[in-house]
Coordinates of C-alpha atoms (C1' of nucleotides) in Angstrom, one line a residue:
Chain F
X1 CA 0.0 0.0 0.0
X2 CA 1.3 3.4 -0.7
X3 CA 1.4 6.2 2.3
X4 CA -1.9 7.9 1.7
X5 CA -3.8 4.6 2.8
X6 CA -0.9 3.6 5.2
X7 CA -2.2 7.2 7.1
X8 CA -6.1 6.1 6.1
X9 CA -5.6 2.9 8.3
X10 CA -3.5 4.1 11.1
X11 CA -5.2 7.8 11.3
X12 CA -1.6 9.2 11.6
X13 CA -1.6 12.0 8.8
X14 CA 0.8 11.8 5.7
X15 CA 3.2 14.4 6.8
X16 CA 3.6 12.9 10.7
X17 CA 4.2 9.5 8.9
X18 CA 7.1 11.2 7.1
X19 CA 8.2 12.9 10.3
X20 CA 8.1 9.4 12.2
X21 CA 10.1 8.2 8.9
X22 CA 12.6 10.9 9.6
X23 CA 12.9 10.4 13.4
X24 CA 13.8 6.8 12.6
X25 CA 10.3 5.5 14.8
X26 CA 9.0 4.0 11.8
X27 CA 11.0 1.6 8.9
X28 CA 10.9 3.1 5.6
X29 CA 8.8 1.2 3.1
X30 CA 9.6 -0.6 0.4
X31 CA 10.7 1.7 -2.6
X32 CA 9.7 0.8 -6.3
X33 CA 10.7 3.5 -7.7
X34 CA 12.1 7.0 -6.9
X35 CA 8.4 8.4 -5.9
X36 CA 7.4 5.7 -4.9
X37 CA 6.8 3.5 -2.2
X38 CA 5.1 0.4 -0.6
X39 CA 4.1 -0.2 3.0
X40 CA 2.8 -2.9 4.3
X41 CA 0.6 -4.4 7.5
X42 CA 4.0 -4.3 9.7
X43 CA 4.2 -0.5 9.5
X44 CA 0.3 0.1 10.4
X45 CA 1.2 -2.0 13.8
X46 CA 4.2 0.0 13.9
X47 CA 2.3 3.1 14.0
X48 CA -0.7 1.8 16.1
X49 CA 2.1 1.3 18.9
X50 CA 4.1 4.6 18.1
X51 CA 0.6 5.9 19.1
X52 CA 0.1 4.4 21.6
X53 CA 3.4 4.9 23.7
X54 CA 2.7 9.0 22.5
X55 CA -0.4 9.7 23.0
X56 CA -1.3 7.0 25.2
X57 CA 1.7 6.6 27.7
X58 CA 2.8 10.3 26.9
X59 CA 6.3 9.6 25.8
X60 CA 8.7 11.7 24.2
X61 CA 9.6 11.0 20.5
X62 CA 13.5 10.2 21.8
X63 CA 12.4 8.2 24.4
X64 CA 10.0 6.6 22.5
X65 CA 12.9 5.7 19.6
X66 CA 15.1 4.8 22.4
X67 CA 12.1 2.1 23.5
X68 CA 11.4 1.0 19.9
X69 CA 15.2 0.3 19.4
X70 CA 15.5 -1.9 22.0
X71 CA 12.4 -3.9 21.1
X72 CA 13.8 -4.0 18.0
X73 CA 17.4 -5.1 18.3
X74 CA 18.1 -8.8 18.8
X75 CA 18.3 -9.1 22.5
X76 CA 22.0 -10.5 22.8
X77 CA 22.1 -11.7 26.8
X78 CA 18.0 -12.3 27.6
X79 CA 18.5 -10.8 30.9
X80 CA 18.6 -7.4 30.6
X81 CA 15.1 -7.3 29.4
X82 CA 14.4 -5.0 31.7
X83 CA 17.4 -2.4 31.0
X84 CA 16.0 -1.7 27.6
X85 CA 13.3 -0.5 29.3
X86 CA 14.3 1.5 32.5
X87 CA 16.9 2.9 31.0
X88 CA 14.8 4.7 28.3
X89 CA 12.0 5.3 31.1
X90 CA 14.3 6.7 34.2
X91 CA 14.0 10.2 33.7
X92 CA 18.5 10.5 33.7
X93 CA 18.7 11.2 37.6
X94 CA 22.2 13.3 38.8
X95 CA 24.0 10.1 39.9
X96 CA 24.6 12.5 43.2
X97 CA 21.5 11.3 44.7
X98 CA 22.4 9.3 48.0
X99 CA 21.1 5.8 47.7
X100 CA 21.5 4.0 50.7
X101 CA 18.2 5.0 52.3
X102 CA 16.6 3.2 49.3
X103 CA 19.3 0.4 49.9
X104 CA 17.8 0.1 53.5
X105 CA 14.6 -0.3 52.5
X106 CA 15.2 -2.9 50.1
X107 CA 16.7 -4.9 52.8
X108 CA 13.7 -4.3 55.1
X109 CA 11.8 -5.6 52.2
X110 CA 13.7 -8.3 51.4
X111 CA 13.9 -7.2 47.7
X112 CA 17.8 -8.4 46.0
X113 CA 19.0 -5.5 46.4
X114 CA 21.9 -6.3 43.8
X115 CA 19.6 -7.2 41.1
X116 CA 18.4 -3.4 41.0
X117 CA 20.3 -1.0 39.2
X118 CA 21.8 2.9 41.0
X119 CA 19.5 4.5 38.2
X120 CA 16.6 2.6 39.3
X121 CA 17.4 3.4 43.0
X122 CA 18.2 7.3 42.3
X123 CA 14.5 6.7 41.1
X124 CA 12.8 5.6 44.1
X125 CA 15.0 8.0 46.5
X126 CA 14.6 11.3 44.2
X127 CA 10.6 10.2 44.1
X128 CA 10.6 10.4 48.1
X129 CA 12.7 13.5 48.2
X130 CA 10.1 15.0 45.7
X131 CA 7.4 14.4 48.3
X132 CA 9.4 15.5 51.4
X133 CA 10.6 18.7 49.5
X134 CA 7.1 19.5 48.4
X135 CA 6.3 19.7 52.7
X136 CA 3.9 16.3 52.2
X137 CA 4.9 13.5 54.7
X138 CA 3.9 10.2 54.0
X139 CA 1.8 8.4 56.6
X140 CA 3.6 6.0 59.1
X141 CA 3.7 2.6 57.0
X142 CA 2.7 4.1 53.8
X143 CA 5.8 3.3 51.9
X144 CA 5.3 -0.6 52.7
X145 CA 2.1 -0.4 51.9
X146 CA 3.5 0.9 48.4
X147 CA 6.3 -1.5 48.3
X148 CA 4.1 -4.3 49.5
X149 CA 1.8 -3.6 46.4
X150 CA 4.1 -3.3 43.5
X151 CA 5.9 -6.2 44.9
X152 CA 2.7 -8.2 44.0
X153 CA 2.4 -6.5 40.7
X154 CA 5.8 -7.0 39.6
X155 CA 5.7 -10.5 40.7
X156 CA 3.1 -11.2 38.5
X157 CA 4.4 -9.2 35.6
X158 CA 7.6 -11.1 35.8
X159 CA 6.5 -14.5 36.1
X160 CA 4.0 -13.9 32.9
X161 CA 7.1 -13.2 30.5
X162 CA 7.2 -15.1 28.0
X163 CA 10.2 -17.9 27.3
X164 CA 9.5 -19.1 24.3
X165 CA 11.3 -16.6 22.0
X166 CA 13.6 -13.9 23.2
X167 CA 11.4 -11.5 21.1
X168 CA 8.7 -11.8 22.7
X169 CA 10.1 -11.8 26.3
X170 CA 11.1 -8.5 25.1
X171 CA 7.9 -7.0 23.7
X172 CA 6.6 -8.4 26.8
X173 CA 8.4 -6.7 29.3
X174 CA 9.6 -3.0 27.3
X175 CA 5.8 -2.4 26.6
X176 CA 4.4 -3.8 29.3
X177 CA 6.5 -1.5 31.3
X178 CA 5.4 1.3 30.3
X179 CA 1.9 0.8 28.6
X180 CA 0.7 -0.2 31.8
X181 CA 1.7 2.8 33.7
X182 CA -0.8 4.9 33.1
X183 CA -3.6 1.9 33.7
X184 CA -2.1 1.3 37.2
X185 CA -2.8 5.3 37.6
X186 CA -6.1 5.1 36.4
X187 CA -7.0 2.3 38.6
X188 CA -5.6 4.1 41.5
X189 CA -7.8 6.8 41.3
X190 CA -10.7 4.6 40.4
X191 CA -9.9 2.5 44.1
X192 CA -9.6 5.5 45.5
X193 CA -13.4 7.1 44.7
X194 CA -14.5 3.7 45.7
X195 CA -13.1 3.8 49.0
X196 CA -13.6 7.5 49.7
X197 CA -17.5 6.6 49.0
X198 CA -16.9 3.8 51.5
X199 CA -15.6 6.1 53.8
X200 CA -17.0 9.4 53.9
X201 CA -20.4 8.5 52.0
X202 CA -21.3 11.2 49.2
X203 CA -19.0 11.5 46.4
X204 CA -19.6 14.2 43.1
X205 CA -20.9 13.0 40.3
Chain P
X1 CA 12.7 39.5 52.7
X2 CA 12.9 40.3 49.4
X3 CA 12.5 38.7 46.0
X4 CA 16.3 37.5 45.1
X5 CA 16.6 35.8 48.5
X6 CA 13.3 33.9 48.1
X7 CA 14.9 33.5 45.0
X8 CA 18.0 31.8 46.8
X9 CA 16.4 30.4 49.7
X10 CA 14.1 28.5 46.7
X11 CA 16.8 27.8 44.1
X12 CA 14.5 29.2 41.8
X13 CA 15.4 31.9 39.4
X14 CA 13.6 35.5 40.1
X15 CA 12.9 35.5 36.5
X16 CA 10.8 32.4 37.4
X17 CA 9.1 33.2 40.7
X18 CA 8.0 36.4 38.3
X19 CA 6.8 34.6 36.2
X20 CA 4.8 32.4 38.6
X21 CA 3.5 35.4 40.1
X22 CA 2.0 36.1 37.0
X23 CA 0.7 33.0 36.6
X24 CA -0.8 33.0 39.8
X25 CA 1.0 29.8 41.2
X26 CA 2.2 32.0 44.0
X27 CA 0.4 34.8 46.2
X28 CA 1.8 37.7 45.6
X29 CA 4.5 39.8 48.1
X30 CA 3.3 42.1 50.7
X31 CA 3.7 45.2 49.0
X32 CA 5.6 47.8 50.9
X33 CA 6.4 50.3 48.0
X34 CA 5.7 51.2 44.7
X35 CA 8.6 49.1 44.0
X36 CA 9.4 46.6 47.2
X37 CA 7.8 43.8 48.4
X38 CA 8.1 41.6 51.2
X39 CA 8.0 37.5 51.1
X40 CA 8.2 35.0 53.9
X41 CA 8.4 31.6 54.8
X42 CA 4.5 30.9 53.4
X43 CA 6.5 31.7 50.0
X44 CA 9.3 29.5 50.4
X45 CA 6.7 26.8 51.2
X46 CA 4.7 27.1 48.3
X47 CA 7.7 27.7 45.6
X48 CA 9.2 24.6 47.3
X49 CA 5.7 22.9 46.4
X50 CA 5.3 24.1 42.6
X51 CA 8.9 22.7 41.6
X52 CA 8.1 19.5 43.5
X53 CA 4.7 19.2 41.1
X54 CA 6.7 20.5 38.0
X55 CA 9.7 19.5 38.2
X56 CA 9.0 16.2 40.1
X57 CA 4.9 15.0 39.4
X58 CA 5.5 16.5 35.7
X59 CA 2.8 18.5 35.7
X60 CA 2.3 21.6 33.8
X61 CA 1.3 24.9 34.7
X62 CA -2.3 24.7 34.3
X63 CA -2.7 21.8 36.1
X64 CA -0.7 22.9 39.1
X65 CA -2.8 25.8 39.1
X66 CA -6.0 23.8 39.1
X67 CA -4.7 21.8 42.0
X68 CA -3.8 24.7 43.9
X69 CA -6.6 26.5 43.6
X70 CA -8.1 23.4 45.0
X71 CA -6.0 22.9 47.4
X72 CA -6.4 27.0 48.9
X73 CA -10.3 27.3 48.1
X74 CA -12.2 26.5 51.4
X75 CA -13.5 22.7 50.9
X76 CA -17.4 23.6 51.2
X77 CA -18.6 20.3 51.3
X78 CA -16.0 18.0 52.6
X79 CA -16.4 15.1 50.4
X80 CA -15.5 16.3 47.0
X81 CA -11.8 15.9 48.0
X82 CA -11.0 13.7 45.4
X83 CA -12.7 15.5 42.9
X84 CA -10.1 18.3 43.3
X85 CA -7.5 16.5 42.5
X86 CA -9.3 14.2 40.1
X87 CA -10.5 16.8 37.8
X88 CA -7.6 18.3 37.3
X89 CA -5.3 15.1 36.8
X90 CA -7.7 13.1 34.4
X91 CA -7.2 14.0 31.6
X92 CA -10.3 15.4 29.4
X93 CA -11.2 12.0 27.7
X94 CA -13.8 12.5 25.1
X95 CA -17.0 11.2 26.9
X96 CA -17.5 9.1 23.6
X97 CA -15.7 6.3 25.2
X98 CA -17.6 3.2 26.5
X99 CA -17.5 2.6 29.7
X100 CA -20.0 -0.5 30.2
X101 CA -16.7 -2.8 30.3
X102 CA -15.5 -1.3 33.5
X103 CA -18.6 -1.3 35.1
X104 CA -18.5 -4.7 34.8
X105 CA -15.0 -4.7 36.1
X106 CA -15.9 -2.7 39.1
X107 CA -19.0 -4.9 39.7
X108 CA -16.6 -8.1 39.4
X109 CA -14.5 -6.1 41.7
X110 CA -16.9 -5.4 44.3
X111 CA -15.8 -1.7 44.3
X112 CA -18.6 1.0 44.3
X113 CA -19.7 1.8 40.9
X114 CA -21.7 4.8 41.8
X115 CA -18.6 6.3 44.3
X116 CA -16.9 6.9 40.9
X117 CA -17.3 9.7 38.2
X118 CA -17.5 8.6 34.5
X119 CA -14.0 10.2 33.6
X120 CA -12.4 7.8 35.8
X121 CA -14.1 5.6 34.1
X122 CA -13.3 6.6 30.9
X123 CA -9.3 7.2 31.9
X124 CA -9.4 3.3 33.0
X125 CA -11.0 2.4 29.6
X126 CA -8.5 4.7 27.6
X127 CA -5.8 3.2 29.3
X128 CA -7.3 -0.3 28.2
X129 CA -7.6 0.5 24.7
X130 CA -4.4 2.1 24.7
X131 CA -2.6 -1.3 25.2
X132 CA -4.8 -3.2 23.2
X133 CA -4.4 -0.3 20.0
X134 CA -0.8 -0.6 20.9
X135 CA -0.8 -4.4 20.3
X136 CA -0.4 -5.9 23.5
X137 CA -2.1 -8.3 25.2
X138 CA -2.5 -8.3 28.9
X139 CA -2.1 -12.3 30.5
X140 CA -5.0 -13.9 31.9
X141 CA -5.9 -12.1 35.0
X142 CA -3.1 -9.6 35.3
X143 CA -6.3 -6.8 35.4
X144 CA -7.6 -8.1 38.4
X145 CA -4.2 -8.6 39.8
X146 CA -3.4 -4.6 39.2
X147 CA -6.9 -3.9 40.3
X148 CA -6.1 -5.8 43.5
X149 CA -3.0 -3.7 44.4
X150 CA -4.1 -0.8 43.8
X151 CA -7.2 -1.7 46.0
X152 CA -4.8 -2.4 48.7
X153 CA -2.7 1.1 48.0
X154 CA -6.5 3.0 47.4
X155 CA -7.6 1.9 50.7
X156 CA -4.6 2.3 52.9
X157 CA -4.4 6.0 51.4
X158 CA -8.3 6.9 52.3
X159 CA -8.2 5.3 55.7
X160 CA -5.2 7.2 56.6
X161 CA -7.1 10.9 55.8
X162 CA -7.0 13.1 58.6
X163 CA -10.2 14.5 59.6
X164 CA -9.4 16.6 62.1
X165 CA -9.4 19.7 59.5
X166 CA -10.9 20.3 56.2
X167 CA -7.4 21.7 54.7
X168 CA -5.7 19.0 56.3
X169 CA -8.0 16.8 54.3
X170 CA -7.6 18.7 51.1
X171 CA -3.7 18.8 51.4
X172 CA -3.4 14.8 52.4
X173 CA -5.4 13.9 49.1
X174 CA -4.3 15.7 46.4
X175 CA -0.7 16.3 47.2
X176 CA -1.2 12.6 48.0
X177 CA -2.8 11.9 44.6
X178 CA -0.5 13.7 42.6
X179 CA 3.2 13.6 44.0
X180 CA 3.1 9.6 45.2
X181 CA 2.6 8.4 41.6
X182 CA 6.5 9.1 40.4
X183 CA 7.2 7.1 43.7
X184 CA 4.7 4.1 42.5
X185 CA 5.9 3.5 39.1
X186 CA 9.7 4.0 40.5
X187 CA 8.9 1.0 43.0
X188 CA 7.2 -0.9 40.4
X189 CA 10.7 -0.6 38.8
X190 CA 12.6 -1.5 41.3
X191 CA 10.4 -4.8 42.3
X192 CA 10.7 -5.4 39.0
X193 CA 14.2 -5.5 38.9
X194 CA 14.4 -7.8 41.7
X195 CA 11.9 -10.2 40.7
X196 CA 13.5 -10.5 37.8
X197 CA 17.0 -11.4 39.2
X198 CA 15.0 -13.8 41.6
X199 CA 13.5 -15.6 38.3
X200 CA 16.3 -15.0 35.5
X201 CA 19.3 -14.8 37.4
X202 CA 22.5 -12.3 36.5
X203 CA 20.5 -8.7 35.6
X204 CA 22.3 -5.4 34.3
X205 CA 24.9 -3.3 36.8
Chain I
dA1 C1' 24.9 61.4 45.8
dG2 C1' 25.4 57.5 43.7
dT3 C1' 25.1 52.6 43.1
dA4 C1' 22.2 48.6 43.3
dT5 C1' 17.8 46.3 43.6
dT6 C1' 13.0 45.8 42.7
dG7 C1' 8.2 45.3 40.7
dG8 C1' 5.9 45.1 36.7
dA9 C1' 5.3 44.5 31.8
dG10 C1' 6.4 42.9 27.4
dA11 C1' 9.3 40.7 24.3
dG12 C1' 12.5 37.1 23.2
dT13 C1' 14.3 32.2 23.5
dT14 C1' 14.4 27.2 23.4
dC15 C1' 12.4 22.9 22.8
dT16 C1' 9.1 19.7 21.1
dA17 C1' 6.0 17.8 17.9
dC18 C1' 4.2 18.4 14.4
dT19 C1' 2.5 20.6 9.6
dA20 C1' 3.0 22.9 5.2
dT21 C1' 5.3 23.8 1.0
dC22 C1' 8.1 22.7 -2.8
dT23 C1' 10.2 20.0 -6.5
dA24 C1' 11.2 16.4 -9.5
dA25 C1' 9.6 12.1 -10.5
dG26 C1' 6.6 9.2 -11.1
dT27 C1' 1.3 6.8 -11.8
dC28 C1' -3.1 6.3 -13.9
dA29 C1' -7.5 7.1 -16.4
dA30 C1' -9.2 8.6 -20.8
Chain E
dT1 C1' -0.1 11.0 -25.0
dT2 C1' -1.9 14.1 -22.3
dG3 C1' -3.0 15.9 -18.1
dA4 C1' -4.6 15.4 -13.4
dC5 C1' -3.1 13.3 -9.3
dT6 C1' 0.2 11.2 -6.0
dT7 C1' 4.6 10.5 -4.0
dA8 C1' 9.5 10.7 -1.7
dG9 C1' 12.4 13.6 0.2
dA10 C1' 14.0 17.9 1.8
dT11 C1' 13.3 22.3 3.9
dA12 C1' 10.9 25.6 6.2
dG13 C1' 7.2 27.1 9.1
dT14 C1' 4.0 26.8 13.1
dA15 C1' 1.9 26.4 17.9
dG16 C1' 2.3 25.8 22.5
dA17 C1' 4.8 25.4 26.8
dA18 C1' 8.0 27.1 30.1
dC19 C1' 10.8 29.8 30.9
dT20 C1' 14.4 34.0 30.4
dC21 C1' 15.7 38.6 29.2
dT22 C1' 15.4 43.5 28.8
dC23 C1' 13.7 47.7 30.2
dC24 C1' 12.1 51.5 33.2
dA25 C1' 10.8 54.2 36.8
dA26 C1' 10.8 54.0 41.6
dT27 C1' 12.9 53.1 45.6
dA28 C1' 16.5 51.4 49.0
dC29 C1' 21.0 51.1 51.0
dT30 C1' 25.8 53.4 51.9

DNA sequence: AGTATTGGAGAGTTCTACTATCTAAGTCAA
DNA sequence: TTGACTTAGATAGTAGAACTCTCCAATACT
């Protein structure tokens, strides 16, 4: 198919495919000429999940290329699924954040602490600084409450990769990263009408 | 004191606290001439607040606004809490999306359908479609499992409001909302990380 | 008296994500 | 074959967001 019906099925207008083309999100198509070329179904899935991580997940086009690159390159050890992700994702922390509060933590949690990466850490610790700077202190037990809960999640998420194909487990685990984020948001705030109603009665409509 | 040591005691640039000053993120000095003014501590607090949703929640300038207005307008009726901070977060989904399907989650959930406004709703069933548009398929009762933890987090948050003021209340919630969801998705991360070494083994440094 | 600072207003800058225009080279229907 | 239409590829332009800079008259310190 040429690009006019490529943006017809995907909704993506001509001249943003060409801008993905130039960014490098999207493969160029087959040419058959020098005006001309063919796309095919690969490239409307291409751009269904360019969409999706933009508009959806509210990406950045670099990180976004950074994300599609890593799904796309042939995943050379298997176990650093999860480094194709995070280190697109982790906003790039100054490495002068002090970790071993976080370090701490994990212990207290019994998470492997050496299995987690300093970026991933800076994460967590700049988050909590974020709160404490912004004068909001988190309730006695709230963070293992938080901990507690993602522990489950993640523990779920990990044990449903996929082992068949190292493809897959990669898909798997980059996009499932992030697609899900905003889902886990929008549940929160869902649970959290629910059990204000529970709570205090009324709630707006 | 005067603007450029609010503007040291904040690290933020005058040009920037001007500029938040006219975009009514922050109350305005006590004017003592036609060409002084005096800040205090209240403005420290509040600068210290706006980077911390900026800069850390990633929020922009409208949206802090909205949630500050929120948070300083006198909660008349004491239950809406949520909706301040709701309102402004969600973002304006076009009503034309379906939201039957998560009714029917929520009902399969046991959580109170009528407790929660339609954009919630609809932000859950964007966030649903977005995956799916995007190509990926969520395992077999990983939905109930988010649903479940976020139940858990949802709950802990509401019970621990504090009731003995209505601007405690407002503060707890949508500060809460707002500035714990970096820290979520940064632990979510990190368990990650560690239930993955727990299940694969070696994992990036 | 003279240097520095301030409030206030407006203009300018940088970045991001598109969107539009243009040209030469095709394609296709009559 | 003619003429309208489409395309690839390059370049330039746009809109919005979040600052950042410049200016000026009016103070404030020294």
């Amino acid at each position: 198919m040429r690009i006019s019906q490529l943006s017809r099925e995907s909704t993506v207008p001509v001249a943003t495919i060409k801008y993905y083309l130039r960014e490098r999100l999207l493969h160029e198509g087959q040419l058959t000429s020098a005006t001309q070329a063919s796309y095919d179904e690969s490239h409307v899935r291409r751009l269904r999940l360019i969409r999706a991580l933009i508009v959806g997940a509210g990406l950045s086009i670099a990180v976004t290329r950074d994300l599609l690159d890593g799904v796309d390159a042939p995943p050379e050890s298997g176990h650093d699924l999860l480094g194709i992700a995070h280190h697109a994702l982790i906003a790039p922390t100054a490495a002068d954040v002090d970790t071993t509060a976080v370090d701490a933590l994990l212990d207290q949690w019994g998470w492997d602490t050496h299995g987690c990466d300093s970026a991933a850490k800076a994460a967590v610790a700049g988050a909590i600084d974020g709160i404490r700077a912004a004068g909001f202190e988190l309730p006695e037990g709230m963070l293992d409450t938080y901990a507690g809960a993602m522990h489950t999640v993640a523990s779920a998420e990990i044990a449903g990769v996929p082992t068949d194909s190292a493809e897959a487990a990669v898909h798997y685990v980059v996009l499932g990263t992030v697609l899900v984020e905003p889902l886990l948001l929008a549940l929160r705030r869902l649970a959290q009408q629910s059990a204000s109603r529970a709570r205090f009665g009324a709630m707006p409509l």
